[in-house]
XYZ file of C-alpha atoms in Angstrom:
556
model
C 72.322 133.876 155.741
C 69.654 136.520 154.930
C 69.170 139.462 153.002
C 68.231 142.751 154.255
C 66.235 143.548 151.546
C 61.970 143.061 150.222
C 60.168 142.624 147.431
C 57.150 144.534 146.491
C 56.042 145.338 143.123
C 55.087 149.369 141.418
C 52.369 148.828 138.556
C 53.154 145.665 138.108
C 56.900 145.629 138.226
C 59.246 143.381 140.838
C 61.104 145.834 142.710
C 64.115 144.519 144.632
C 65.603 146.575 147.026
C 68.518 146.634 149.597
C 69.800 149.574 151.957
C 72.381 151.752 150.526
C 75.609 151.423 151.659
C 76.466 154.853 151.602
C 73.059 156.340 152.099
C 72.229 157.595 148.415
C 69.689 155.951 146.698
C 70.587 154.829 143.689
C 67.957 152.696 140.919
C 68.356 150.574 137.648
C 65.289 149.377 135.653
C 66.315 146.492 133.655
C 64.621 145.003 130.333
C 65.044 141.349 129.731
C 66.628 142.101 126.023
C 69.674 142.732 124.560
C 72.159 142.060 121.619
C 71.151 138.554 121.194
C 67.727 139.068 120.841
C 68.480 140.939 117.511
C 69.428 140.152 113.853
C 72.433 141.360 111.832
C 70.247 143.470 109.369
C 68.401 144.971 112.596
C 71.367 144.818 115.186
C 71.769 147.702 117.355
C 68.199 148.748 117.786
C 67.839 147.956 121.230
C 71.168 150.281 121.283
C 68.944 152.797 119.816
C 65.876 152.491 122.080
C 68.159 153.139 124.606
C 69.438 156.515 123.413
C 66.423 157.607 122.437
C 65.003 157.072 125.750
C 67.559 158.526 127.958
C 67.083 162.012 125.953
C 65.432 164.180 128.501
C 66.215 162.543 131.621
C 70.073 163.316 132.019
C 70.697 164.932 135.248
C 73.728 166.880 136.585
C 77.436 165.179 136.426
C 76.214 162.353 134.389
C 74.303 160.602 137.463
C 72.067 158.599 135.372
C 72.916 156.541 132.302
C 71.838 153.254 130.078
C 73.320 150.279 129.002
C 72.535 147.662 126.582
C 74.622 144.407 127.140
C 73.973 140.183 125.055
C 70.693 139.447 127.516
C 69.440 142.698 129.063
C 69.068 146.801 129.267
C 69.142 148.428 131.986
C 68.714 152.575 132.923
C 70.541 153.812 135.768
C 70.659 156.676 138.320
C 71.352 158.098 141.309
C 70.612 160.931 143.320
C 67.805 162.083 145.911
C 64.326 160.526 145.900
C 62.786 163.187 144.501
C 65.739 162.990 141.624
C 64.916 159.006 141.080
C 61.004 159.403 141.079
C 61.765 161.910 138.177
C 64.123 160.154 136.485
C 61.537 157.187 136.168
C 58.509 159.123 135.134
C 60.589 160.984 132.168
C 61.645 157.572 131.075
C 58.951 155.461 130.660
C 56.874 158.264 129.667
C 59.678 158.725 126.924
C 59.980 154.233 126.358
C 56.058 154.877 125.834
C 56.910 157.734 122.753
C 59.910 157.904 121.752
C 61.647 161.161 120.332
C 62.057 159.759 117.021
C 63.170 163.458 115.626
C 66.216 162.523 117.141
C 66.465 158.949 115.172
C 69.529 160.680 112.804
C 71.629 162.479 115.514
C 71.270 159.729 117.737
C 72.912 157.440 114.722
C 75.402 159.493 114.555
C 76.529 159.869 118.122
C 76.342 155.856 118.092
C 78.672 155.490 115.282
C 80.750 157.847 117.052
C 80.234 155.731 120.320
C 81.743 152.860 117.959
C 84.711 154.578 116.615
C 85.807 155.657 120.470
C 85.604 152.493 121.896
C 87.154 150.076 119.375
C 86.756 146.531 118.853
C 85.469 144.126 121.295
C 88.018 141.672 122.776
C 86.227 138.843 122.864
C 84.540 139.845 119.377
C 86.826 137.444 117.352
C 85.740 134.818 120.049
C 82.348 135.222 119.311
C 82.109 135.106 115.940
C 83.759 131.826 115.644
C 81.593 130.210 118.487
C 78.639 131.921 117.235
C 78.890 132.980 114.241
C 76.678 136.119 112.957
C 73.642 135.519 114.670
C 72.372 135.957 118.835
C 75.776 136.070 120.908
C 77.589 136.592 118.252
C 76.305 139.801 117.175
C 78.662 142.028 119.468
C 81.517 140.947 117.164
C 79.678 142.605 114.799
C 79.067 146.798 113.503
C 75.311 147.770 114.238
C 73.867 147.646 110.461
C 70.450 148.265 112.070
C 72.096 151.835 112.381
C 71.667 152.180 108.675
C 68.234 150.074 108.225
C 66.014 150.978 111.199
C 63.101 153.235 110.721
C 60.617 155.376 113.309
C 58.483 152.471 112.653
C 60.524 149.743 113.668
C 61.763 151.416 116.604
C 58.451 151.684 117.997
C 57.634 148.080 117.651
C 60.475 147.026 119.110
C 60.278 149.241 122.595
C 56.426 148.531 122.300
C 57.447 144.353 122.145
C 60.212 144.513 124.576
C 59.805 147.421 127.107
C 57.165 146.823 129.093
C 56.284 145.931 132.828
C 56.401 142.463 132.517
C 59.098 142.646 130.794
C 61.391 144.389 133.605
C 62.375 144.511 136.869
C 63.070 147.493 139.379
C 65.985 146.955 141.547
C 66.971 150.131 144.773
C 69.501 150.655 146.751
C 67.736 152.504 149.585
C 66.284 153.084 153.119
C 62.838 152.462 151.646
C 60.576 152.594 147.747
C 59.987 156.233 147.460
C 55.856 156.706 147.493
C 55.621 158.249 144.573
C 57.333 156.642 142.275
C 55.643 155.078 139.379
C 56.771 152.863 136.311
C 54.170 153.899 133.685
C 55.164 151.383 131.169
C 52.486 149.325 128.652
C 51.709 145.784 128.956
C 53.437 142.916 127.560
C 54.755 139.661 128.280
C 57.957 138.195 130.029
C 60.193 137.583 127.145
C 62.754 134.285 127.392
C 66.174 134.476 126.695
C 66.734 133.248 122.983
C 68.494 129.916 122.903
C 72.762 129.730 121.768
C 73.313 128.178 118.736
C 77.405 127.034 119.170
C 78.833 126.364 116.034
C 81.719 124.738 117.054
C 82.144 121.132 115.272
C 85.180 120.539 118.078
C 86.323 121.360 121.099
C 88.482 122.134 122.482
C 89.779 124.589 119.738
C 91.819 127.294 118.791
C 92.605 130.130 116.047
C 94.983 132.439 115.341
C 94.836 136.612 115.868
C 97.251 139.584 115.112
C 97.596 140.515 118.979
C 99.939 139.856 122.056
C 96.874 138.125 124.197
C 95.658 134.779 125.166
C 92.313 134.747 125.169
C 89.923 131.828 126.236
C 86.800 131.750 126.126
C 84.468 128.482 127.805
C 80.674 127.565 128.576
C 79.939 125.373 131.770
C 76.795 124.676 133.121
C 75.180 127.343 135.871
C 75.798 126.707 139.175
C 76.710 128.405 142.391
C 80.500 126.488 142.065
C 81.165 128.657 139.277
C 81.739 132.153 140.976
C 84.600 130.186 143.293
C 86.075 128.289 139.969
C 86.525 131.672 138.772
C 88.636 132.994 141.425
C 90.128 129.961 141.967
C 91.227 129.818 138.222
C 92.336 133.285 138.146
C 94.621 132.811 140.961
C 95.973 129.775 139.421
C 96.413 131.371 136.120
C 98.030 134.665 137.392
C 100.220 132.206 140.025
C 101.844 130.157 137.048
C 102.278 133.060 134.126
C 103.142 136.026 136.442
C 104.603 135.037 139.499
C 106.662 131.931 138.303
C 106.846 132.601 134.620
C 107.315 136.307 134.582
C 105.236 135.922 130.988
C 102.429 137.845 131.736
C 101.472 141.210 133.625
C 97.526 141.153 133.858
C 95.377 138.016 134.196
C 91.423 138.786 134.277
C 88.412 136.022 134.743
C 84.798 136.456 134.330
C 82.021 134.732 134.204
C 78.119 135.619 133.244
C 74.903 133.761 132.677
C 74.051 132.972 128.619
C 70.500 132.574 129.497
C 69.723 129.104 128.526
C 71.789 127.503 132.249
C 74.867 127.791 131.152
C 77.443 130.227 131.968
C 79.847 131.743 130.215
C 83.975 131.921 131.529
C 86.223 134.798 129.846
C 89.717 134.677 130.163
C 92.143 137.125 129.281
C 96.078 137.383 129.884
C 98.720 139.761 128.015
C 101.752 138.785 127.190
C 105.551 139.564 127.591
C 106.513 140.279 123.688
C 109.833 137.732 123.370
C 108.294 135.127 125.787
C 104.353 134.225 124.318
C 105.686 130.737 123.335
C 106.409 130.078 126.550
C 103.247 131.472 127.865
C 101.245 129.840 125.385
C 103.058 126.439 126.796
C 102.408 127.222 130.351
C 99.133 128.154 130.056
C 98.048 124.959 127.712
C 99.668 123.036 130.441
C 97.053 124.406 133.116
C 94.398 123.784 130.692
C 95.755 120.039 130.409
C 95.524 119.746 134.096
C 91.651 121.026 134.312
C 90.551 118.628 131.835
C 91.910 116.064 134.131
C 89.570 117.559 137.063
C 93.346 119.172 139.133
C 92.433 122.409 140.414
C 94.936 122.955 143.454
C 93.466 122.829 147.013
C 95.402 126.033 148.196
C 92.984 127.917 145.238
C 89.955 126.050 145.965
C 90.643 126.863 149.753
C 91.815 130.645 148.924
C 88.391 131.347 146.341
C 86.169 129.879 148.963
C 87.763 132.432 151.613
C 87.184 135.300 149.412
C 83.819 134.538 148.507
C 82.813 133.820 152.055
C 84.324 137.407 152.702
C 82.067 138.969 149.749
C 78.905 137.424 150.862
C 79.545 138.255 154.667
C 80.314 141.797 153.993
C 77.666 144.681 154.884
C 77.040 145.583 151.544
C 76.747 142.424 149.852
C 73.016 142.587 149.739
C 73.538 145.935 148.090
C 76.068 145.271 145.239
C 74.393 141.666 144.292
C 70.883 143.376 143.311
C 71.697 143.997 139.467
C 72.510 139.987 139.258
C 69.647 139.084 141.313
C 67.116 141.319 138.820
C 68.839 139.806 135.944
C 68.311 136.190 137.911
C 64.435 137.589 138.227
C 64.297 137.879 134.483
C 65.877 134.777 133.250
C 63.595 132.889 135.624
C 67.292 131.450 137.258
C 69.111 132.082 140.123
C 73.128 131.859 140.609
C 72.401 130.016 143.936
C 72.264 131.079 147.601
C 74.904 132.248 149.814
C 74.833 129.234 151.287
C 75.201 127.221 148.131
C 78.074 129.537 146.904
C 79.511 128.828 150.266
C 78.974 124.899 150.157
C 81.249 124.342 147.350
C 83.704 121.531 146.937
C 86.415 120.531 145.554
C 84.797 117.634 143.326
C 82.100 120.456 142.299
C 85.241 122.544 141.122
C 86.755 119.513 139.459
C 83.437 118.882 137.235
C 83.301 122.889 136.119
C 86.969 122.328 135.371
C 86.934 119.555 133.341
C 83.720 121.441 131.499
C 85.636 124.600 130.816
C 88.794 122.294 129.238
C 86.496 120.781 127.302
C 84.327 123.263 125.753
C 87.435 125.763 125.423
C 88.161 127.961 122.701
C 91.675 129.443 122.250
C 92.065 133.355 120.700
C 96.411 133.013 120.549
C 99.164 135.092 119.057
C 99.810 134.269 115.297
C 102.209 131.111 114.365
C 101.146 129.871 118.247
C 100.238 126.360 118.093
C 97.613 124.248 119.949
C 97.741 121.085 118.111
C 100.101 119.371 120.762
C 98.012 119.896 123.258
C 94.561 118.612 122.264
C 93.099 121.661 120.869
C 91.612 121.795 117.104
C 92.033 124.133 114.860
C 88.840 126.192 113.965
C 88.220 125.806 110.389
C 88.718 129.036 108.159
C 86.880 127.777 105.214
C 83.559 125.874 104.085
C 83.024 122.233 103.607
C 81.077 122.490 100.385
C 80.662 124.661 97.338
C 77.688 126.256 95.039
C 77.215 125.041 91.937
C 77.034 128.032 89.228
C 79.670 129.664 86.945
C 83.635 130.884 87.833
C 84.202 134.446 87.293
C 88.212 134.779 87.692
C 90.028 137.560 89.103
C 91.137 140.929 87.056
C 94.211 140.886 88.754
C 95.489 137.149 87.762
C 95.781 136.249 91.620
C 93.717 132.856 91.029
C 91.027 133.889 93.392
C 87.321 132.949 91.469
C 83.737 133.598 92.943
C 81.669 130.880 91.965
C 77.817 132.393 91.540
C 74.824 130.457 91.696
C 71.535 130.411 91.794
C 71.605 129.122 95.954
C 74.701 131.159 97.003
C 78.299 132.212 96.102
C 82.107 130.826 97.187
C 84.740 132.511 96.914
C 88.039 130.310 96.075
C 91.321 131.375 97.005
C 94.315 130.793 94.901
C 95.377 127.665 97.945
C 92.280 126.156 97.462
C 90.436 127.212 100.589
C 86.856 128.015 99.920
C 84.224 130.099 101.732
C 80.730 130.056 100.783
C 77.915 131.593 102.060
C 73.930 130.214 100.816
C 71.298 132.611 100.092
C 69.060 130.460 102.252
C 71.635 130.973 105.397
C 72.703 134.642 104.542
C 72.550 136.567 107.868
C 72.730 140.344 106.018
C 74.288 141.700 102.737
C 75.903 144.841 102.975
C 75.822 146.867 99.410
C 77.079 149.698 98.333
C 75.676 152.345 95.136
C 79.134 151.090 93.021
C 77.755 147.544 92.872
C 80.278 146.370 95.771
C 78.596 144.048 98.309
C 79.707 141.398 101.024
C 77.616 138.617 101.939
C 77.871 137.538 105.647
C 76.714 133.764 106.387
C 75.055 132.286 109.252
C 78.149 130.667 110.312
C 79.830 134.244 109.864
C 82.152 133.734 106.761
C 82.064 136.607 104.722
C 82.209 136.778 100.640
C 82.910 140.248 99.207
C 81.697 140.722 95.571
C 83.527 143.788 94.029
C 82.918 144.276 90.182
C 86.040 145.780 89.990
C 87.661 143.021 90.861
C 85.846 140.279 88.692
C 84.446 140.218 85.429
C 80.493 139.679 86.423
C 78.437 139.383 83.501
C 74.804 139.637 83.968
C 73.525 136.188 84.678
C 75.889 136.755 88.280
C 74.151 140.202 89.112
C 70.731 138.814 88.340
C 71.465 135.720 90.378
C 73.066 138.099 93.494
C 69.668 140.275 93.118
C 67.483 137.269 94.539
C 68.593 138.310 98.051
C 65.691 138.613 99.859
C 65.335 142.472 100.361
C 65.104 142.481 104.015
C 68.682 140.971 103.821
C 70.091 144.340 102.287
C 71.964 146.849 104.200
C 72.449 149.856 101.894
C 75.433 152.301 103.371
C 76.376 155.267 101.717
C 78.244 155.597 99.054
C 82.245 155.251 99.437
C 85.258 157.351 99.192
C 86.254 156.178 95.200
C 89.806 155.467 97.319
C 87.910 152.959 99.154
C 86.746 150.730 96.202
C 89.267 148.080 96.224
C 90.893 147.639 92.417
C 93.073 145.463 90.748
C 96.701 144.631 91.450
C 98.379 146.473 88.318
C 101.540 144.465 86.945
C 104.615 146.384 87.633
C 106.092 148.957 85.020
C 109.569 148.204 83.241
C 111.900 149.956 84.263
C 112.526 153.452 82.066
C 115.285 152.339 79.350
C 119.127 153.645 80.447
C 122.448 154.332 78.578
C 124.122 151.152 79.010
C 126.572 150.837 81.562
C 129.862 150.725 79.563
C 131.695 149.420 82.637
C 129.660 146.879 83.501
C 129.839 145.747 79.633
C 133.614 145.814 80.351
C 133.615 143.599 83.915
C 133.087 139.625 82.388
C 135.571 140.423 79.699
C 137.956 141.509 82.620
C 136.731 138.323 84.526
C 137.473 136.048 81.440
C 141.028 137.360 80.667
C 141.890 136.815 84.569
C 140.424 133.689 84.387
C 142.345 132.431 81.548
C 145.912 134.101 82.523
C 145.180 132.049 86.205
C 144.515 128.980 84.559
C 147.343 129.265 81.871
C 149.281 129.632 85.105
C 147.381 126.906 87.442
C 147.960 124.165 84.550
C 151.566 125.681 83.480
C 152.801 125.172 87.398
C 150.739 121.765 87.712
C 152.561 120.679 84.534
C 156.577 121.515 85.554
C 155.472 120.110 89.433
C 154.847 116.701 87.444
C 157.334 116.458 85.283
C 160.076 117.258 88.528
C 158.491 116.317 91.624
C 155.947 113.879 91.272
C 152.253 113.925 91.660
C 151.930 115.124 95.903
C 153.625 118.274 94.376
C 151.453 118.743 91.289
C 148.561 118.049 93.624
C 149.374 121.088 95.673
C 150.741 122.869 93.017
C 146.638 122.815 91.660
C 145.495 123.257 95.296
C 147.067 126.776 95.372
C 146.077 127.529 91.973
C 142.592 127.012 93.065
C 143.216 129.150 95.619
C 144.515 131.928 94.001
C 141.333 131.709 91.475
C 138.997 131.693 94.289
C 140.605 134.500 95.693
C 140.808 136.746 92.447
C 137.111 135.716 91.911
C 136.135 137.183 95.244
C 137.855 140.317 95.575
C 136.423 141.516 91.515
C 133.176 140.474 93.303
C 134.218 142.710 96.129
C 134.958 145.787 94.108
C 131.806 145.108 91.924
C 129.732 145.992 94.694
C 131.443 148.902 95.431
């Protein structure tokens, strides 16, 4: 099966190009760099660069735009010929100087960009695979929005956005003549390797949501397109159709860079039936460790990819993967190879994406039963340097050393984080700070909440400096402070009745008793001891009953 497409290069660059569909030409210039090429203290730069670069180039009803994803960045546009040639000369002209007047407003607008959009889903997920370094940085705010300078900016487009660096990929009936990609010279940069701190797998942790998330990494190969559909159907088969415990069920999968791919799963929830969505999917899971994915989805994913790849514009929509293929120096496979997938292919990316899962479930959902470890929430070891307790008696102490702090809880779980592994520390002009590890735990030191004598600030101040993230000063109703014991209640005239009620009680008591014993006594004396028995039976129950009702009209 062929493509109806070329490849020529402009100054240097790999175009790839297709027809269009529709007839509009449309163009993306990718950059092989993204969020895991970055560091905490510095993440969101390449973010940045991408604002900064766009400014100028905007045409009417938002036709051309930028995006900055974990391996690549890529601009975007459509329109005429004439429209793309400009759109390309503005931008590398603007890659090759940037506006860095703008460096401020653009911050803002990108904090803004935050706020709108929320959390990422699979952030959580990320952070515990990851941790706070490469892929798992998305999880992550964009500190580099409150460290990078004009200078650093600079270096980093100058390092990362260049010709060899990129590759051109159109949707059109041929490369317009005069367009140009004016960008300086470099070198093809690889994808940064994935660190997976996961001790076990598979594993799971607990969030506040109504999801099951999953996320999995199996080895690159053209089977792993079809396992995804043919998962999805399964998945959306056994918690929609026959369980009626979930509404939306969503797979993908993407390239990590290193040949290995990474499968998402996501799948909401019906609120008073997650346990037994949580069951049903963990028993799916169960079956593709064993290798068992059903022939009807093997059979129905290999019909609906042979449908993508045989469909006009196929050679079209599959140019963004192929340039991101280009830059990785990997392919996703053929048609052919997509096409050529069996069953046993399926059943080895199966048992690979049991095995390396990791669970996101609702809270107080278990995975134990089924295989799955739990993630661990705290550190295996802790610094050596002097407790500083609470100020608000909780029995939480930092421990603060000269290699690192740990914070102990009052149940004995302990985080620490190593100055030697310290991914950032964010600090604030009250003294507040939180220290975020490697691994991603995170220590907060608050001197309002612990009594830190010198020797601890002197020993927290051998941070490296390019560790610090300095944010503006907080709202005073921000700084956390420390749990005040409740207040007595203000004194009250006595409450003469309630003085009154037990000596009420007592004299009831005592005229029932006089009368319980008085009764047992005469039932004895005339009728034996079955009588006298009773006789004290209903006495009790006389006393129970008085007892109750005073209790009665006492809460009244």
């Amino acid at each position: 099966m062929t493509r109806d497409d070329t490849e020529v290069e402009i100054d240097g660059v790999p175009v790839l190009r297709a027809p269009a569909p529709d007839g509009v030409c449309r163009a993306g210039l990718m950059f092989r760099v993204g969020y895991a090429d970055e560091t905490l203290t510095q993440s969101g730069i390449t973010h940045l660069v991408e604002h900064l670069a766009l400014h100028g180039t905007d045409l009417a009803d938002r036709r051309s735009n930028g995006f900055t994803s974990m391996l690549d960045t890529q601009f975007a546009v459509t329109g005429s010929e004439d429209e793309v040639v400009t759109f390309f000369d503005t931008l590398c002209g603007t890659l090759s100087d940037l506006p860095v007047d703008r460096l401020d407003t653009e911050r803002q607008l990108l904090r803004a960009e935050r706020r709108s959009r929320g959390g990422l889903t699979v952030g959580p997920m990320l952070r515990e695979r990851y941790g706070a370094q490469r892929h798992g940085l998305p999880a992550y705010q964009e500190l580099g929005l409150h460290t990078v300078d004009a200078d650093a900016l600079r270096e980093w487009a100058a390092q990362w956005f260049t010709r060899q660096n990129a590759v051109l990929w159109l949707m059109g009936d041929a490369v317009p003549d005069k367009l140009r990609l004016a960008l300086p010279d470099g070198r093809r940069m690889p994808a940064p390797p994935a660190v997976d701190l996961l001790v076990e797998t598979p594993a799971y942790f607990h969030e506040d949501h109504d999801r099951i998330l999953c996320t999995a990494v199996v080895p690159r190969s053209p089977a792993v397109p079809v396992f995804r559909r043919a998962l999805e159907r399964l998945l959306y088969r056994e918690l929609r159709e026959n369980g009626g415990y979930s509404y939306a069920v969503e797979v993908a999968a993407e390239p990590r860079g290193d040949g290995y791919s990474t499968v998402t799963v996501a799948a909401d929830t019906v609120p008073d039936r997650q346990d037994a969505a949580v069951g049903q999917f963990l028993d799916v899971m169960a079956a593709l460790r064993r290798g068992r994915v059903p022939a009807g989805d093997v059979t129905a994913a290999l019909d609906d990819a042979r449908r993508q790849v045989s469909h006009p514009n196929w050679a079209a929509e599959s140019l963004p993967a192929r340039a991101l293929d280009l830059l990785l120096g990997q392919t996703s496979g053929t048609a052919e190879g997509v096409l050529g997938t069996t069953i046993e292919d399926l059943a080895g990316v199966a048992r690979e994406f049991a095995g390396s899962a990791l669970l996101s479930l609702p809270v107080r959902r278990q995975a134990d039963w089924a295989g799955f470890a739990p993630v661990p929430s705290g550190s295996t070891h802790c610094v050596v340097g002097t407790r500083y307790a609470s100020r608000s008696g909780t029995g939480t102490e930092l421990v603060v050393g000269p290699t690192g702090v740990t914070a102990c809880g009052a149940s004995g779980r302990a985080r620490t984080v190593e100055y030697a592994s310290c991914a950032a520390v964010v600090v604030w002009p009250d003294g507040g700070r939180v220290l975020v590890g490697d691994d991603g735990f995170e220590i907060a030191v608050e001197p309002t909440l612990f009594d830190l004598d010198a020797a601890a600030l002197d020993s927290l101040a051998a941070v490296p400096a390019q560790l610090l993230v300095p944010l503006p000063a907080r709202d005073p109703r921000e700084i956390p402070q420390p749990a005040e014991p409740a207040a007595p209640a203000p004194d009250q005239e006595p409450d003469r009745r309630g003085q009154l009620r037990p000596l009420v009680l007592l004299l009831v008591l005592a005229l029932a008793f006089a009368a319980l014993f008085g009764f047992a006594a005469v039932a004895d004396q005339w009728g034996g001891g079955a009588l006298g028995a009773a006789g004290s039976a209903a006495g009790s129950g006389v006393l129970i009953g008085l007892i109750a009702r005073l209790k009665r009209r006492d809460r009244k």
